[in-house]
PDB file of C-alpha atoms and ligand atoms in Angstrom:
ATOM      1  CA  MET B   1     -66.049  58.821 -18.661  1.00 41.00           C
ATOM      2  CA  SER B   2     -66.574  60.970 -21.799  1.00 41.00           C
ATOM      3  CA  ILE B   3     -64.174  63.359 -21.232  1.00 43.00           C
ATOM      4  CA  ARG B   4     -61.015  61.263 -20.320  1.00 44.00           C
ATOM      5  CA  ARG B   5     -61.904  59.209 -24.198  1.00 44.00           C
ATOM      6  CA  GLN B   6     -61.555  62.131 -25.065  1.00 45.00           C
ATOM      7  CA  SER B   7     -58.744  63.492 -23.910  1.00 42.00           C
ATOM      8  CA  SER B   8     -56.429  59.940 -24.587  1.00 42.00           C
ATOM      9  CA  SER B   9     -58.761  60.625 -28.144  1.00 43.00           C
ATOM     10  CA  ARG B  10     -56.367  63.485 -28.161  1.00 44.00           C
ATOM     11  CA  ALA B  11     -53.110  62.180 -26.933  1.00 42.00           C
ATOM     12  CA  LEU B  12     -54.090  59.903 -30.164  1.00 39.00           C
ATOM     13  CA  LEU B  13     -53.862  62.793 -31.915  1.00 37.00           C
ATOM     14  CA  LEU B  14     -50.543  64.471 -30.386  1.00 36.00           C
ATOM     15  CA  VAL B  15     -49.273  61.922 -30.925  1.00 41.00           C
ATOM     16  CA  ALA B  16     -50.108  62.134 -35.141  1.00 40.00           C
ATOM     17  CA  VAL B  17     -48.849  65.352 -35.436  1.00 40.00           C
ATOM     18  CA  VAL B  18     -46.463  64.508 -34.224  1.00 40.00           C
ATOM     19  CA  ALA B  19     -45.144  61.394 -35.929  1.00 41.00           C
ATOM     20  CA  GLY B  20     -46.613  63.978 -39.122  1.00 40.00           C
ATOM     21  CA  ALA B  21     -44.067  66.579 -38.659  1.00 40.00           C
ATOM     22  CA  LEU B  22     -41.241  63.233 -38.518  1.00 39.00           C
ATOM     23  CA  ALA B  23     -41.823  62.468 -40.976  1.00 43.00           C
ATOM     24  CA  ALA B  24     -42.432  65.903 -43.007  1.00 44.00           C
ATOM     25  CA  GLY B  25     -38.693  66.396 -41.487  1.00 43.00           C
ATOM     26  CA  GLY B  26     -36.815  64.373 -44.363  1.00 43.00           C
ATOM     27  CA  CYS B  27     -38.546  66.662 -47.230  1.00 42.00           C
ATOM     28  CA  SER B  28     -37.413  69.993 -47.582  1.00 44.00           C
ATOM     29  CA  SER B  29     -40.075  71.705 -49.398  1.00 44.00           C
ATOM     30  CA  ASP B  30     -43.093  73.450 -47.445  1.00 49.00           C
ATOM     31  CA  HIS B  31     -45.585  71.022 -47.030  1.00 45.00           C
ATOM     32  CA  SER B  32     -47.969  72.722 -44.696  1.00 46.00           C
ATOM     33  CA  ASN B  33     -48.824  69.524 -42.423  1.00 45.00           C
ATOM     34  CA  THR B  34     -52.971  68.516 -43.278  1.00 43.00           C
ATOM     35  CA  ALA B  35     -51.861  65.191 -42.336  1.00 45.00           C
ATOM     36  CA  ALA B  36     -53.507  65.189 -38.938  1.00 44.00           C
ATOM     37  CA  THR B  37     -57.328  66.186 -39.710  1.00 45.00           C
ATOM     38  CA  GLY B  38     -58.768  62.908 -40.805  1.00 45.00           C
ATOM     39  CA  THR B  39     -59.074  60.976 -38.010  1.00 45.00           C
ATOM     40  CA  SER B  40     -61.160  59.596 -35.902  1.00 47.00           C
ATOM     41  CA  ALA B  41     -60.491  57.867 -32.293  1.00 48.00           C
ATOM     42  CA  PRO B  42     -61.606  54.201 -32.634  1.00 50.00           C
ATOM     43  CA  ALA B  43     -65.157  52.791 -31.636  1.00 49.00           C
ATOM     44  CA  ALA B  44     -64.615  51.450 -28.527  1.00 47.00           C
ATOM     45  CA  THR B  45     -67.371  50.031 -27.898  1.00 47.00           C
ATOM     46  CA  SER B  46     -67.675  47.732 -25.059  1.00 45.00           C
ATOM     47  CA  SER B  47     -70.623  45.017 -25.028  1.00 46.00           C
ATOM     48  CA  ALA B  48     -69.648  43.359 -21.626  1.00 47.00           C
ATOM     49  CA  ALA B  49     -73.034  41.209 -21.513  1.00 48.00           C
ATOM     50  CA  ALA B  50     -73.350  38.963 -19.058  1.00 51.00           C
ATOM     51  CA  SER B  51     -74.556  35.987 -20.117  1.00 52.00           C
ATOM     52  CA  THR B  52     -75.899  34.083 -17.748  1.00 50.00           C
ATOM     53  CA  GLY B  53     -76.315  30.297 -18.127  1.00 51.00           C
ATOM     54  CA  PRO B  54     -79.652  28.000 -17.583  1.00 60.00           C
ATOM     55  CA  VAL B  55     -77.356  26.999 -14.100  1.00 67.00           C
ATOM     56  CA  ALA B  56     -75.506  28.974 -12.463  1.00 76.00           C
ATOM     57  CA  PRO B  57     -72.393  28.159 -11.666  1.00 79.00           C
ATOM     58  CA  ALA B  58     -71.500  27.338  -7.869  1.00 81.00           C
ATOM     59  CA  ALA B  59     -68.136  29.180  -6.154  1.00 88.00           C
ATOM     60  CA  VAL B  60     -66.018  27.768  -3.876  1.00 95.00           C
ATOM     61  CA  THR B  61     -64.078  28.327  -1.174  1.00 98.00           C
ATOM     62  CA  ILE B  62     -61.225  27.555   0.490  1.00 98.00           C
ATOM     63  CA  GLU B  63     -59.605  28.775   3.087  1.00 98.00           C
ATOM     64  CA  VAL B  64     -55.586  28.667   3.032  1.00 98.00           C
ATOM     65  CA  LYS B  65     -54.541  29.263   6.184  1.00 97.00           C
ATOM     66  CA  ASP B  66     -52.281  27.266   9.183  1.00 98.00           C
ATOM     67  CA  MET B  67     -50.153  25.725   6.524  1.00 98.00           C
ATOM     68  CA  ALA B  68     -53.747  24.425   5.274  1.00 98.00           C
ATOM     69  CA  PHE B  69     -55.930  24.127   2.329  1.00 98.00           C
ATOM     70  CA  SER B  70     -60.120  23.670   4.483  1.00 98.00           C
ATOM     71  CA  PRO B  71     -61.312  21.885   3.505  1.00 98.00           C
ATOM     72  CA  ALA B  72     -58.771  19.535   1.865  1.00 98.00           C
ATOM     73  CA  ASP B  73     -61.087  18.690  -0.782  1.00 98.00           C
ATOM     74  CA  VAL B  74     -63.628  19.536  -2.353  1.00 98.00           C
ATOM     75  CA  THR B  75     -66.421  18.843  -5.253  1.00 97.00           C
ATOM     76  CA  VAL B  76     -67.096  20.636  -7.371  1.00 97.00           C
ATOM     77  CA  LYS B  77     -69.399  21.167 -11.012  1.00 96.00           C
ATOM     78  CA  ALA B  78     -67.696  22.192 -14.447  1.00 96.00           C
ATOM     79  CA  GLY B  79     -67.324  25.563 -15.011  1.00 95.00           C
ATOM     80  CA  ASP B  80     -67.043  26.356 -11.724  1.00 96.00           C
ATOM     81  CA  THR B  81     -64.975  28.591  -9.729  1.00 97.00           C
ATOM     82  CA  VAL B  82     -62.608  27.819  -6.353  1.00 98.00           C
ATOM     83  CA  THR B  83     -60.787  30.117  -5.021  1.00 98.00           C
ATOM     84  CA  TRP B  84     -58.994  29.913  -2.525  1.00 98.00           C
ATOM     85  CA  LYS B  85     -58.884  32.857   0.168  1.00 98.00           C
ATOM     86  CA  PHE B  86     -54.371  32.807   1.774  1.00 98.00           C
ATOM     87  CA  GLU B  87     -55.146  34.139   5.357  1.00 97.00           C
ATOM     88  CA  ASP B  88     -52.059  32.845   7.204  1.00 98.00           C
ATOM     89  CA  LYS B  89     -49.220  34.033   8.942  1.00 97.00           C
ATOM     90  CA  ALA B  90     -46.850  31.961   5.782  1.00 97.00           C
ATOM     91  CA  PRO B  91     -47.203  32.767   2.189  1.00 98.00           C
ATOM     92  CA  HIS B  92     -48.674  30.834   0.498  1.00 98.00           C
ATOM     93  CA  ALA B  93     -49.515  29.868  -3.607  1.00 98.00           C
ATOM     94  CA  VAL B  94     -51.204  26.685  -5.408  1.00 98.00           C
ATOM     95  CA  GLN B  95     -49.738  25.061  -8.036  1.00 98.00           C
ATOM     96  CA  GLY B  96     -51.453  21.507  -9.466  1.00 98.00           C
ATOM     97  CA  ILE B  97     -49.812  18.309  -9.846  1.00 97.00           C
ATOM     98  CA  GLY B  98     -49.040  16.521 -12.852  1.00 95.00           C
ATOM     99  CA  ASP B  99     -50.484  16.991 -16.736  1.00 92.00           C
ATOM    100  CA  VAL B 100     -54.363  16.778 -15.915  1.00 92.00           C
ATOM    101  CA  ALA B 101     -53.592  20.235 -13.007  1.00 94.00           C
ATOM    102  CA  LEU B 102     -50.889  21.888 -15.460  1.00 90.00           C
ATOM    103  CA  GLY B 103     -53.494  24.919 -15.774  1.00 90.00           C
ATOM    104  CA  ILE B 104     -53.203  25.194 -12.310  1.00 97.00           C
ATOM    105  CA  ASN B 105     -50.936  27.870 -10.436  1.00 97.00           C
ATOM    106  CA  SER B 106     -50.629  30.405  -9.215  1.00 98.00           C
ATOM    107  CA  PRO B 107     -48.648  33.120  -7.359  1.00 98.00           C
ATOM    108  CA  ILE B 108     -47.354  33.173  -4.481  1.00 98.00           C
ATOM    109  CA  ILE B 109     -50.026  34.672  -2.044  1.00 98.00           C
ATOM    110  CA  HIS B 110     -49.360  36.298   1.831  1.00 97.00           C
ATOM    111  CA  LYS B 111     -53.313  37.317   2.537  1.00 97.00           C
ATOM    112  CA  GLY B 112     -55.668  37.762  -0.891  1.00 98.00           C
ATOM    113  CA  GLU B 113     -57.274  35.296  -2.869  1.00 98.00           C
ATOM    114  CA  TRP B 114     -56.859  33.112  -6.130  1.00 98.00           C
ATOM    115  CA  SER B 115     -58.968  31.779  -7.978  1.00 97.00           C
ATOM    116  CA  HIS B 116     -59.762  28.716 -10.983  1.00 97.00           C
ATOM    117  CA  THR B 117     -62.658  27.860 -13.099  1.00 97.00           C
ATOM    118  CA  PHE B 118     -62.627  24.481 -13.555  1.00 96.00           C
ATOM    119  CA  THR B 119     -64.069  23.376 -17.342  1.00 96.00           C
ATOM    120  CA  THR B 120     -62.780  19.725 -16.617  1.00 96.00           C
ATOM    121  CA  ALA B 121     -63.963  17.413 -15.548  1.00 97.00           C
ATOM    122  CA  GLY B 122     -61.905  15.135 -13.065  1.00 97.00           C
ATOM    123  CA  THR B 123     -59.515  14.717 -10.248  1.00 97.00           C
ATOM    124  CA  TYR B 124     -57.041  18.094  -9.728  1.00 98.00           C
ATOM    125  CA  ARG B 125     -54.557  17.405  -7.079  1.00 98.00           C
ATOM    126  CA  TYR B 126     -52.714  19.929  -5.968  1.00 98.00           C
ATOM    127  CA  LEU B 127     -50.667  21.194  -3.221  1.00 98.00           C
ATOM    128  CA  CYS B 128     -48.346  25.192  -2.058  1.00 98.00           C
ATOM    129  CA  PRO B 129     -44.764  24.926  -3.918  1.00 98.00           C
ATOM    130  CA  LEU B 130     -43.757  26.610  -0.395  1.00 98.00           C
ATOM    131  CA  HIS B 131     -45.231  23.394   1.964  1.00 98.00           C
ATOM    132  CA  PRO B 132     -45.437  20.478  -0.700  1.00 97.00           C
ATOM    133  CA  ASP B 133     -47.056  19.445   3.120  1.00 97.00           C
ATOM    134  CA  MET B 134     -49.816  21.035   2.126  1.00 98.00           C
ATOM    135  CA  LYS B 135     -51.940  19.034  -0.238  1.00 98.00           C
ATOM    136  CA  GLY B 136     -55.583  19.786  -1.057  1.00 98.00           C
ATOM    137  CA  THR B 137     -57.751  17.934  -4.194  1.00 98.00           C
ATOM    138  CA  VAL B 138     -60.669  19.716  -6.171  1.00 98.00           C
ATOM    139  CA  THR B 139     -63.091  16.910  -7.627  1.00 98.00           C
ATOM    140  CA  VAL B 140     -64.948  18.070 -10.801  1.00 97.00           C
ATOM    141  CA  GLN B 141     -68.172  16.156 -12.109  1.00 97.00           C
TER     142      GLN B 141
HETATM  143 CU1   CU N   1     -47.580  27.052   1.923  1.00 60.28          CU
END
């Protein structure tokens, strides 16, 4: 970790030196290049504290296989995350129907997972844009 950061800041320093040399190129006098002495690396403090609320959000998984979403209808609470697990012979996607479901838009996935966190109560209908007969509903309470 610290080694990696050191080398990246060294690369930054190198860029600064090159940039300084380029900037000084137009000037014909013999200034010594002391531009890059005082560069301090940016403090990359990553405080990824896991903030757990009073109620742990639930995770619901919908299987995407045999040309269907299963279960097709799920009910979750606001703040819950729904994961679609794609494991069919054909690729599929999850696309919300209507304005209320605009944020629901997965890429086309053959094998893999895609998640969406529902923050607002409502009824969200979706389909697979490749196979519009594949439909599902997420009800958020
Ligand atoms: Cu599909």
